[in-house]
Short mmCIF file of C-alpha atoms (C1' of nucleotides) in Angstrom, two decimals:
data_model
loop_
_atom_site.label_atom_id
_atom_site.label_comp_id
_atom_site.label_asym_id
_atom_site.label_seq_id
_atom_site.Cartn_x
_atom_site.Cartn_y
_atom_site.Cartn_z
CA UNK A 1 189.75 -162.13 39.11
CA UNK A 2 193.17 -161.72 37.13
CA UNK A 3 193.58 -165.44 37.13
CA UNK A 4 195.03 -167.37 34.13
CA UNK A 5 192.04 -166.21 31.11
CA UNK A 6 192.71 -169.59 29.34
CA UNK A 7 194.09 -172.71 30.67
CA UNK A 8 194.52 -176.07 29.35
CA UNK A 9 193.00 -177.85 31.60
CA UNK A 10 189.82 -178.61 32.65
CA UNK A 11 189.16 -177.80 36.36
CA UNK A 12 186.26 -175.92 36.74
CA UNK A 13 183.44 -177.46 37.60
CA UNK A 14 179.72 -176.81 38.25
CA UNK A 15 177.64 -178.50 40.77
CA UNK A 16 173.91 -178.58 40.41
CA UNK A 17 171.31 -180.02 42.74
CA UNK A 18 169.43 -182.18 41.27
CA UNK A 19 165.67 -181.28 41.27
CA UNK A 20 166.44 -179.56 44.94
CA UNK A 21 163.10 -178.84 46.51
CA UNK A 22 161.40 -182.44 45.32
CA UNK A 23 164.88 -184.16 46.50
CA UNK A 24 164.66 -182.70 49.73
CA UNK A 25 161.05 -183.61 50.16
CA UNK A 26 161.68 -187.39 49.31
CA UNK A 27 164.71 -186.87 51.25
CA UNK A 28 162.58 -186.31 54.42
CA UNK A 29 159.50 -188.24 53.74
CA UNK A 30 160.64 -192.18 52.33
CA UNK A 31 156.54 -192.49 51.30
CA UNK A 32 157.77 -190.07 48.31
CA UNK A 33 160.57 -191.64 47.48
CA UNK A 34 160.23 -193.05 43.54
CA UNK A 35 157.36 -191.02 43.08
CA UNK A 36 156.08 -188.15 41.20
CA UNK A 37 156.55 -185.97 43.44
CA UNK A 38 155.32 -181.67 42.92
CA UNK A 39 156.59 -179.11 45.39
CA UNK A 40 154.74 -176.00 45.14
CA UNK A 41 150.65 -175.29 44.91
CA UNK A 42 149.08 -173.05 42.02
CA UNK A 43 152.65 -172.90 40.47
CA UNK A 44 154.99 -176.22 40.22
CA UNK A 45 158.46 -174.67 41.79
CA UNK A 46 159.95 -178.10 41.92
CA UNK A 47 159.40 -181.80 40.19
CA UNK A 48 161.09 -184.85 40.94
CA UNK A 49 162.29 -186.95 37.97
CA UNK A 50 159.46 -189.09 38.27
CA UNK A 51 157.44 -186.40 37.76
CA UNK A 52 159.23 -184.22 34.82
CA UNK A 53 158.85 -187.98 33.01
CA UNK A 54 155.28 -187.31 32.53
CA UNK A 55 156.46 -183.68 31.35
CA UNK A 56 156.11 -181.74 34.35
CA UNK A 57 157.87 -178.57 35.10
CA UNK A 58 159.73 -176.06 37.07
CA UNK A 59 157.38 -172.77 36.50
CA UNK A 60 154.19 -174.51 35.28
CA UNK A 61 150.82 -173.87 36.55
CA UNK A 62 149.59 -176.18 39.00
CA UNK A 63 146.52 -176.97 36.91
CA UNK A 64 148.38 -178.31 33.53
CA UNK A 65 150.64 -179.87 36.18
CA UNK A 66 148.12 -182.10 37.73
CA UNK A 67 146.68 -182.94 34.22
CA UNK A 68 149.83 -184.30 32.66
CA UNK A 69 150.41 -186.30 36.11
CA UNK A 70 147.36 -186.74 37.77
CA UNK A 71 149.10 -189.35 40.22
CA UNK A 72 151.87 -186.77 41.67
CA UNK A 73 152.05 -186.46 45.29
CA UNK A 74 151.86 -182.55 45.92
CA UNK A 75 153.86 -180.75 48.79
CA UNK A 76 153.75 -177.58 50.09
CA UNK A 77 157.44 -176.03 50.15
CA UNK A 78 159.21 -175.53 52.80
CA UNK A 79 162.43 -173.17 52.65
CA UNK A 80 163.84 -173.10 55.69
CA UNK A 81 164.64 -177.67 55.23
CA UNK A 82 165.91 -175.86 51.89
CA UNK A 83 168.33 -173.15 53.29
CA UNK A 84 169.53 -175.67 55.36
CA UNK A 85 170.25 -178.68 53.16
CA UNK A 86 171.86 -176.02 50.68
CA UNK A 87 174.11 -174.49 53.66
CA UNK A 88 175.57 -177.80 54.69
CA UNK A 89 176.45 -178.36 51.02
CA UNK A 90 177.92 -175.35 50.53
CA UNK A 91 180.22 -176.05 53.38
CA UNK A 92 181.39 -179.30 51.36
CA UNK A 93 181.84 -176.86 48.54
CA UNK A 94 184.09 -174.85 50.58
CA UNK A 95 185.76 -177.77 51.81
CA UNK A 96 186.72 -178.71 48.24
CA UNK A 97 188.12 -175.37 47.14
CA UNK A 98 188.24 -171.68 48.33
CA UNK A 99 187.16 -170.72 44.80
CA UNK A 100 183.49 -171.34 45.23
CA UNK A 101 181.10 -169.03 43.37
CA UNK A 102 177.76 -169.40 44.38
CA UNK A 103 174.71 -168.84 41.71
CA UNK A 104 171.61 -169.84 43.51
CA UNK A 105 170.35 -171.65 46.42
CA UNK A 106 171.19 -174.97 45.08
CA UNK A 107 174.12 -174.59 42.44
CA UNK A 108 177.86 -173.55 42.35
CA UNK A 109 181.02 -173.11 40.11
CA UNK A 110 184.19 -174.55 42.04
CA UNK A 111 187.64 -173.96 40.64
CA UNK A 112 189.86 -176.61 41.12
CA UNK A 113 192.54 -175.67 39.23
CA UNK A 114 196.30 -176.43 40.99
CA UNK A 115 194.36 -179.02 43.36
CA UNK A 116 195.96 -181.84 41.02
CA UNK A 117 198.67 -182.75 43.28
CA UNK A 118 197.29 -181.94 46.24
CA UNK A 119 194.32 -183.94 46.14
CA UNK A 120 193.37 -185.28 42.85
CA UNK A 121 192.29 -184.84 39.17
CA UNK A 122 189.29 -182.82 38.63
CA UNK A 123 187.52 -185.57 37.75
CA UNK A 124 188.13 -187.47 41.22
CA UNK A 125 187.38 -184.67 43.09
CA UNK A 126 183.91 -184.06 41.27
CA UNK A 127 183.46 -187.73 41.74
CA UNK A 128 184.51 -187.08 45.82
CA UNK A 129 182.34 -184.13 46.07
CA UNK A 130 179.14 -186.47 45.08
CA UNK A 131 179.88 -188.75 47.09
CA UNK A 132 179.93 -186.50 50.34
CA UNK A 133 176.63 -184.32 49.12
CA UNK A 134 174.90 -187.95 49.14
CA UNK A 135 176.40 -189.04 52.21
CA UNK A 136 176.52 -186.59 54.44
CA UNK A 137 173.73 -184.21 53.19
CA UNK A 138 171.49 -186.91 51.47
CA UNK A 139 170.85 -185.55 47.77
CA UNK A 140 171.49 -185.63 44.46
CA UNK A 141 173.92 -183.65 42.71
CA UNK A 142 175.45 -183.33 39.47
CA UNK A 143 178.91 -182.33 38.31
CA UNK A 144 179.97 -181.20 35.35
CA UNK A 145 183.63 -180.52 34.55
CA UNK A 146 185.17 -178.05 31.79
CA UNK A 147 187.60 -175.45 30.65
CA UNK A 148 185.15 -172.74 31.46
CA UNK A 149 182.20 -171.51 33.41
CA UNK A 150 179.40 -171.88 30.84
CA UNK A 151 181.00 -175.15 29.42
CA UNK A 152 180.64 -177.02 32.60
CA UNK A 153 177.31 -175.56 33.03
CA UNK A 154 176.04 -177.02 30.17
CA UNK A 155 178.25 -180.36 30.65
CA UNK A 156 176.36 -179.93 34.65
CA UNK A 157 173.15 -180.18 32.81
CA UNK A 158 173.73 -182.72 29.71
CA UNK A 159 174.86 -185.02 32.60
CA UNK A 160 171.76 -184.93 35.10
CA UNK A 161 169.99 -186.96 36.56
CA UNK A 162 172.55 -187.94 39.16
CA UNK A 163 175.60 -187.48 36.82
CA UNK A 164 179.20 -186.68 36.17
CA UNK A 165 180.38 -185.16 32.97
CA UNK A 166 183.95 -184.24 31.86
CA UNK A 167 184.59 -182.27 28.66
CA UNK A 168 188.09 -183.01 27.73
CA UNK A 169 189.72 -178.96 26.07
CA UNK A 170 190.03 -181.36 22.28
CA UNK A 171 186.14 -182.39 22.67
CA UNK A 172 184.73 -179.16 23.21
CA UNK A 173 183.55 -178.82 20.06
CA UNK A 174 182.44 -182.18 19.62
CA UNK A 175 180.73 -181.74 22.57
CA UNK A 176 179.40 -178.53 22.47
CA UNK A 177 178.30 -177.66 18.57
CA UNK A 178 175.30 -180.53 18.23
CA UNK A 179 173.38 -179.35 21.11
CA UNK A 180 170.32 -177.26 20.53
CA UNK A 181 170.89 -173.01 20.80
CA UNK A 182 168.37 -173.47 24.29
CA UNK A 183 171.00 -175.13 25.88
CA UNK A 184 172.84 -171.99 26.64
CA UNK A 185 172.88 -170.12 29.69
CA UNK A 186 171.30 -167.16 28.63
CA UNK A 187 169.12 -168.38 25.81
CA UNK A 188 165.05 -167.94 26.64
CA UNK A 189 162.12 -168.45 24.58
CA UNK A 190 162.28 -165.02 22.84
CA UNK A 191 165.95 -165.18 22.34
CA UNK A 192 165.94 -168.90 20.82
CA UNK A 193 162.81 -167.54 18.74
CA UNK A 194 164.94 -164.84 16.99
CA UNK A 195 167.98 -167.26 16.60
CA UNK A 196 165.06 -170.08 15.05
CA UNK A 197 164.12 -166.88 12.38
CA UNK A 198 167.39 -166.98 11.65
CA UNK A 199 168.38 -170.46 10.12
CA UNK A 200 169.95 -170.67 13.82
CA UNK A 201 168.89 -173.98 15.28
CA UNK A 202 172.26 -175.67 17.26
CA UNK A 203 175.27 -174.07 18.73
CA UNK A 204 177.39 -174.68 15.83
CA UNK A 205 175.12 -173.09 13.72
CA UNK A 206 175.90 -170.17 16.16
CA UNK A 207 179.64 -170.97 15.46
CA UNK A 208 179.03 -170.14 11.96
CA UNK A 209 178.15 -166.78 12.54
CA UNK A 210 179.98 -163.75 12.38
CA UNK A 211 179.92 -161.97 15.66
CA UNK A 212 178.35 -158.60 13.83
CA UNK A 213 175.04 -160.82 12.60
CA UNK A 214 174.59 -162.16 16.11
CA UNK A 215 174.60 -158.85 17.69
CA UNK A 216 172.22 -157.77 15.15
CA UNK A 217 169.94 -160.45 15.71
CA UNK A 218 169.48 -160.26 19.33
CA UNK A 219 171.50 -157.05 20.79
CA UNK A 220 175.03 -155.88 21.90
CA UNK A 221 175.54 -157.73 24.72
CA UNK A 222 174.05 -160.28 23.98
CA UNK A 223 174.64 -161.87 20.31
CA UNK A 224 178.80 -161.00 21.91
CA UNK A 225 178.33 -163.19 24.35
CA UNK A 226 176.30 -165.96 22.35
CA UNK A 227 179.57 -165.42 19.79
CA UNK A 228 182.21 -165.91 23.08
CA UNK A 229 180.44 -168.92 24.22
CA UNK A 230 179.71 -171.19 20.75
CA UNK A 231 183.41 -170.18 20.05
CA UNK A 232 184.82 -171.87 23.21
CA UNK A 233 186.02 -168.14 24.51
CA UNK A 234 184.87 -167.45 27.56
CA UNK A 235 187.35 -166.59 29.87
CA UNK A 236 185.22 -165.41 32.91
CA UNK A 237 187.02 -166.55 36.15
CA UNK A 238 185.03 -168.00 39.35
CA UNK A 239 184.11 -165.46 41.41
CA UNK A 240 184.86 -165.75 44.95
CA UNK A 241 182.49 -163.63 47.32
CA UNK A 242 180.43 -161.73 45.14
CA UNK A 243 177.51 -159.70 47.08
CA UNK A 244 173.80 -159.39 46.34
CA UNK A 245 173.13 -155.87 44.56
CA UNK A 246 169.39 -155.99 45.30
CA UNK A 247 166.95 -156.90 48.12
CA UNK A 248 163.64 -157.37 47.29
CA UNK A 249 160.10 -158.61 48.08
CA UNK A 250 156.86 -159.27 46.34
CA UNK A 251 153.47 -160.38 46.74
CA UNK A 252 150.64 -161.87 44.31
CA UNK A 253 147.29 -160.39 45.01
CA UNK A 254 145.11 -163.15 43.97
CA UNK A 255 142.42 -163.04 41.46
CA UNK A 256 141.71 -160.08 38.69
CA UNK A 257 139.46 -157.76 38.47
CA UNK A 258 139.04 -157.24 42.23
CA UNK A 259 139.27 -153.67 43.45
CA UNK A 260 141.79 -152.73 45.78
CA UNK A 261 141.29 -150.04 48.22
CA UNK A 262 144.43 -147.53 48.35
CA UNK A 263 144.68 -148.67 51.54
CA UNK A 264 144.90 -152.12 51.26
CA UNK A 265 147.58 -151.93 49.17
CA UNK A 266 149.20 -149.33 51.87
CA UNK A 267 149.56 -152.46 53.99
CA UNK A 268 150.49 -154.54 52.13
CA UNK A 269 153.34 -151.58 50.94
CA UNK A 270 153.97 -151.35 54.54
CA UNK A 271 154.62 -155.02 55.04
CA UNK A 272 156.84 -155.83 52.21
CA UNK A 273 159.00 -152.53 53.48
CA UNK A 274 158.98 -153.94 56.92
CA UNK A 275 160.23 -157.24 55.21
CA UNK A 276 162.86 -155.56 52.75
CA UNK A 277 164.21 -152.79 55.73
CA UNK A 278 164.92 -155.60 58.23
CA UNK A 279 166.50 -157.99 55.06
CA UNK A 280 168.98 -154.82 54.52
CA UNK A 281 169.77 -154.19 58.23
CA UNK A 282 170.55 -157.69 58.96
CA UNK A 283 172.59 -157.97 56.24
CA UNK A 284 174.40 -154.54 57.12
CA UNK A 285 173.85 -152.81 53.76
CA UNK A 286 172.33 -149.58 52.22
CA UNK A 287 170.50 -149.08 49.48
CA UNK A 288 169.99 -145.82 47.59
CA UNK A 289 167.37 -146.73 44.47
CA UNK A 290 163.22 -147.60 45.49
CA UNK A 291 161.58 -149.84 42.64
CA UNK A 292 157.83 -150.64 43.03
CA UNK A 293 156.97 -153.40 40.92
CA UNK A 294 153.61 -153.51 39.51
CA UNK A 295 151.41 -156.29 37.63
CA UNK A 296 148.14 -155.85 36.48
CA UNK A 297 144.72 -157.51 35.77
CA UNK A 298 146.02 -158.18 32.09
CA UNK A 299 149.27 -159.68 34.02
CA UNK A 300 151.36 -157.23 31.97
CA UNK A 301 153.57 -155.16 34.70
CA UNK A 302 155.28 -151.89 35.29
CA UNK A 303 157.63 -150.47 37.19
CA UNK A 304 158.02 -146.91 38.96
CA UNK A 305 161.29 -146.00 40.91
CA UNK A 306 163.33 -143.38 42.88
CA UNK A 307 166.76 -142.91 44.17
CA UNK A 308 166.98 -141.08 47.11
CA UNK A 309 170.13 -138.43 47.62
CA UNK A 310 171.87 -140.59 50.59
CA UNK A 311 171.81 -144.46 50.94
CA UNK A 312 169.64 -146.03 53.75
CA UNK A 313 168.35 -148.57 55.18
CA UNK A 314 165.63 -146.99 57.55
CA UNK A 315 162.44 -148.23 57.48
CA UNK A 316 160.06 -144.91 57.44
CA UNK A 317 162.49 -143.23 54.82
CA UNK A 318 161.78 -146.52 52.59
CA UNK A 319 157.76 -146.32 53.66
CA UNK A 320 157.47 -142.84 52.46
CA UNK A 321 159.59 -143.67 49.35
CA UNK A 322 157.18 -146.17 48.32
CA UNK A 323 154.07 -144.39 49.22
CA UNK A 324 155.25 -141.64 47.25
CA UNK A 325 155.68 -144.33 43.78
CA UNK A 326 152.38 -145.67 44.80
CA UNK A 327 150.81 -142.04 44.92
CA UNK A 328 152.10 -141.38 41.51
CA UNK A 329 151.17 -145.05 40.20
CA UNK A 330 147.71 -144.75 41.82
CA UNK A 331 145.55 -143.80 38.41
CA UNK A 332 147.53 -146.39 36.91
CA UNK A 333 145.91 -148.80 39.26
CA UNK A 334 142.37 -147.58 38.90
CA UNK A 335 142.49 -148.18 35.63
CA UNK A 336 144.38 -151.74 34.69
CA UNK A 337 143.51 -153.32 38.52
CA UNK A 338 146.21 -154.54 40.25
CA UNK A 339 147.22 -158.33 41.12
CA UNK A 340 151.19 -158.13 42.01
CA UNK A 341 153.01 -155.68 44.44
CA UNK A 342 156.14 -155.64 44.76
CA UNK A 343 159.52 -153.50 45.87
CA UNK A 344 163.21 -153.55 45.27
CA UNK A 345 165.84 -151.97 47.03
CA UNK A 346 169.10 -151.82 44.60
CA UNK A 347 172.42 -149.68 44.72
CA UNK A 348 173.68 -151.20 47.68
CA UNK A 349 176.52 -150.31 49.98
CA UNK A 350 178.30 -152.21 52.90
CA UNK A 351 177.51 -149.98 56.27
CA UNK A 352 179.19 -151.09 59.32
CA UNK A 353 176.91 -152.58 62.26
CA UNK A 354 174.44 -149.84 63.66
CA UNK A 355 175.23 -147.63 60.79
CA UNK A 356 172.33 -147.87 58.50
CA UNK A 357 172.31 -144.27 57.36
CA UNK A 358 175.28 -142.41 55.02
CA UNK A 359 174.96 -139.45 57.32
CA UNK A 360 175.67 -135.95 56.42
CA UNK A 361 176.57 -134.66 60.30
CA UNK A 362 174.58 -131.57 60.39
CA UNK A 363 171.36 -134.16 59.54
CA UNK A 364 171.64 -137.30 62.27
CA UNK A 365 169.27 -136.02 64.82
CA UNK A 366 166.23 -136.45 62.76
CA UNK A 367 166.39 -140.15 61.31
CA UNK A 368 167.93 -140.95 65.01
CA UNK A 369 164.67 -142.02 66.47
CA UNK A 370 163.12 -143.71 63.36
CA UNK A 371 166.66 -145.55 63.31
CA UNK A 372 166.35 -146.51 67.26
CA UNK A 373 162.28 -147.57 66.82
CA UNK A 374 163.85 -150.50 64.00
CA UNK A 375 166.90 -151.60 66.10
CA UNK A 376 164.05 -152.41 68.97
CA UNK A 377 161.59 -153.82 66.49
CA UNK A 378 164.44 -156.05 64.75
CA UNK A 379 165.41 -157.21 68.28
CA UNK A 380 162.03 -158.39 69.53
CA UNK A 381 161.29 -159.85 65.92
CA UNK A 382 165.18 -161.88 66.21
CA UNK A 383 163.67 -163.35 69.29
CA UNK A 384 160.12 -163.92 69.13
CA UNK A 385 159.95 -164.58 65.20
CA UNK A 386 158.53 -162.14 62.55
CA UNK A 387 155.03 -162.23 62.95
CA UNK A 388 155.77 -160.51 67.05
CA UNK A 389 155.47 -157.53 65.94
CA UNK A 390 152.97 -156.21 63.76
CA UNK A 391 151.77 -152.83 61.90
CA UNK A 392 148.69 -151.98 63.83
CA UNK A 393 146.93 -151.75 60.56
CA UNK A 394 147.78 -155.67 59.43
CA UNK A 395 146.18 -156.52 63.03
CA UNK A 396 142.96 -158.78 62.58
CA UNK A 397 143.25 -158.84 58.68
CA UNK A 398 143.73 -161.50 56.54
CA UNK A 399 145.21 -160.25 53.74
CA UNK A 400 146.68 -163.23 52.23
CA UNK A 401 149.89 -162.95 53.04
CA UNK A 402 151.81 -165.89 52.97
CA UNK A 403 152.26 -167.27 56.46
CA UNK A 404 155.01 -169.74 57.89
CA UNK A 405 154.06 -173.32 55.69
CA UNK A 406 154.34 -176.10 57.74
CA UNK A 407 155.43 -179.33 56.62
CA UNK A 408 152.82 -181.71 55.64
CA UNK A 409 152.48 -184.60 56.86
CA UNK A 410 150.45 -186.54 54.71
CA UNK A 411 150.27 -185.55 50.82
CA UNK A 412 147.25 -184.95 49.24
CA UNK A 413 147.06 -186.52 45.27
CA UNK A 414 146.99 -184.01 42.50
"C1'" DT B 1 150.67 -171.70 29.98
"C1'" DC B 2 145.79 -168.70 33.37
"C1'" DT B 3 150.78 -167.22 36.03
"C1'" DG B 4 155.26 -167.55 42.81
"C1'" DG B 5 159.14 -165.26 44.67
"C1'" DG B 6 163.88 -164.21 44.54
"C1'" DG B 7 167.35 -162.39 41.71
"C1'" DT B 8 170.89 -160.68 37.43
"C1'" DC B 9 172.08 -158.00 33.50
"C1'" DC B 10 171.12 -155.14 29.29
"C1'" DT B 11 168.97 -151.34 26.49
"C1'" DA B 12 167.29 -146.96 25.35
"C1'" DG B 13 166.04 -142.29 26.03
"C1'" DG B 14 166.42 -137.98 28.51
"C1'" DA B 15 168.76 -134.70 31.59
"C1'" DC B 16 172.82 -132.65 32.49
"C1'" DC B 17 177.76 -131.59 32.19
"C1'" DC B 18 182.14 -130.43 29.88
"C1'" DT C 1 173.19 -118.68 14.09
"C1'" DC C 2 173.96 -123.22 14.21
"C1'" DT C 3 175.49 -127.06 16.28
"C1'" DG C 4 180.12 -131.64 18.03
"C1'" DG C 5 181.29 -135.46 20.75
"C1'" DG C 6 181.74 -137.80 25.00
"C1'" DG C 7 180.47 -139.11 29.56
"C1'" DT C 8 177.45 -140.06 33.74
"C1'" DC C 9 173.23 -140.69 36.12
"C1'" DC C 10 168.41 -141.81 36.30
"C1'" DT C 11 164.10 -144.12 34.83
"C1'" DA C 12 161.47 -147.70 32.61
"C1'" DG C 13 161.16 -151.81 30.31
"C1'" DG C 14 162.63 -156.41 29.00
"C1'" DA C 15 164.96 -161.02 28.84
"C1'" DC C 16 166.54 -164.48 31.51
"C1'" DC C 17 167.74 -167.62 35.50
"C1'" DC C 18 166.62 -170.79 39.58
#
DNA sequence: TCTGGGGTCCTAGGACCC
DNA sequence: TCTGGGGTCCTAGGACCC
């Protein structure tokens, strides 16, 4: 923040795994290596490049998945090779620049503005920063290099597979106004739909525009910020540091049009809580604001929420929360089925170690033991792994939830 | 397109306050 | 008796991203 709005040159850049989860997997396992390759079971969360050839992708049901490629070597996920092959290249990020903004578990924007004589041109060090993810970390990564955020975002993704784009400030337009409206971060389906209706096909179409029509067509916020970014003004900064402002957890329910007994879906409440409380303590925050997230047999979903008067981040004050929004979503259920829970805990403060209530003095006492009961439970479940310690009522019942995938060995075909 | 899990941000209406 | 304008917070829904 309150760095230079528009500069001249180009120096920040974005780095983007390429097709993380499937590069990890061939990564790890040389038999997958040049092969289709699908991580992910009912629902296709990764594809290598082999794969997405045959049109595969991220999001896609498994089904349509194994029809376009019926030769793709399917893998179960496994996050925690994930986490840890996107750790060690953050670290290279950081080793680049201080001004590292993260966006998700496997891209960045790094600022490397005033690095020139130091180390290099933006362009060498993107070049330098490939080079270490694929030595030292093994994967492919792709770098694109602009005057702004979304601009190297885009170049990021214009250059993949395995690539390196610069977008000189006198080509942006060049560069920029051919490409198709989807190409912008920001622009779904329904969005690109409305643009479509419109005349609006390519982002100098978009140019075109006065900033009033866009914001007619598709909202406020958003036809101004469609506006900013086909005219080349975007002057958001990297972001160093910026904190999560929700913790959350959900879990599919399986098929439609099975009842659920009120309370199986009290477990399953209870678990995710469990899940979300512990998530919030270890991270030392608070949260004030209780979403339950709701989808039902027709897969069209709800939501019900509650903010509580003081932030917390106490297990049983979350429980009853949420079994409180599922008392009042109940007849809701009966009647449309249910096949998603899910809970989010937003509004979220730092709170020191230990402190995981804003306490009003006169008030402590009460919460104190419910607060000691989840220190002890978070201890044994540091050492001995999550599943140690269990709700007596999950005991013996297989409810579906997801347990610890292992990695697999040998991949079954499609 | 028969559908996972984790997030971000925006919009709109109502309650409430000055 | 009729009725302004502005602001904040909360809830619910929606679009989008990886």
């Amino acid at each position: 923040m309150g760095r230079i709005a528009s500069r001249p040159e180009a120096s920040i850049l974005h780095a983007d795994l390429d097709s993380f989860f499937a590069s990890v997997e061939q990564r790890d396992d040389p038999r997958l290596r040049g092969r289709p390759v699908i991580v992910g079971g009912g629902v296709v969360l990764a594809a290598s490049y082999e794969a997405k050839a045959y049109g595969v992708r991220s999001a896609m049901g498994g089904r349509q998945a194994s029809r376009l490629c019926p030769d793709a070597l399917v893998v179960p996920p496994r996050f925690s090779a994930y986490v840890e092959a996107s750790r060690r290249v953050f670290e290279i990020f950081e080793d680049t620049t201080p001004l590292v903004e993260g966006i998700s578990i496997d891209e960045a924007f790094l600022d490397v503005g005033g690095l020139r004589r130091l180390v290099g041109s933006p362009e060498t060090i993107g070049a330098a920063l490939r080079e270490r993810v694929r030595e030292e970390v093994g994967l492919p990564i792709s770098v694109g290099i602009a005057r702004t955020k979304y601009l190297a975002k885009v170049a990021s993704a214009v250059s993949k597979p395995d690539g390196l784009l610069l977008v000189p400030p006198d080509g942006e337009r060049e560069f920029l106004h051919p490409l198709p409206v989807e190409r912008l971060w920001g622009v779904g389906a329904i969005t690109a739909a409305k643009l479509h209706a419109d005349g609006i096909r390519t982002i100098g179409q978009l140019a075109e525009r006065e900033e009033l029509e866009l914001t007619v067509a598709v909202g406020k916020a958003a036809g101004r910020h469609l506006w900013a970014l086909a005219n080349l003004r975007d002057p958001r900064p990297v972001e160093v540091g910026r904190r999560r402002r929700s913790i959350g957890s959900q879990s599919a329910l399986g098929r439609a049009g099975r009842r659920r007994t009120r309370e199986e879906l009290d477990v399953r409440l209870a678990a995710l809580v469990d899940r979300v409380a512990r998530r919030l303590r270890g991270g030392e925050r608070i949260g004030r604001t209780f979403t339950l997230r709701l989808r039902f047999d027709d897969y069209t979903r709800a939501t019900r929420s509650a903010t509580l008067p003081r932030s917390t981040a106490a297990t049983a004050t979350w429980l009853e929360t949420g079994r409180r929004l599922l008392d009042v979503a109940w007849p809701l259920i009966e009647e449309r089925g249910c096949t998603l829970l899910g809970i989010t805990i937003s509004g979220l403060e730092a709170a020191g170690p230990g402190v995981w209530e804003q306490l009003e003095l006169p008030l402590f006492v009460e919460e104190s033991r419910g607060d000691r009961l989840d220190v002890a439970l978070d201890q044994v479940r540091d050492r001995f792994g999550s599943a140690a310690v269990t709700r007596a009522a999950q005991v013996g019942r297989h409810l579906g939830l997801e347990m610890p995938t292992l990695p697999d060995p040998a991949p079954r075909h499609a």
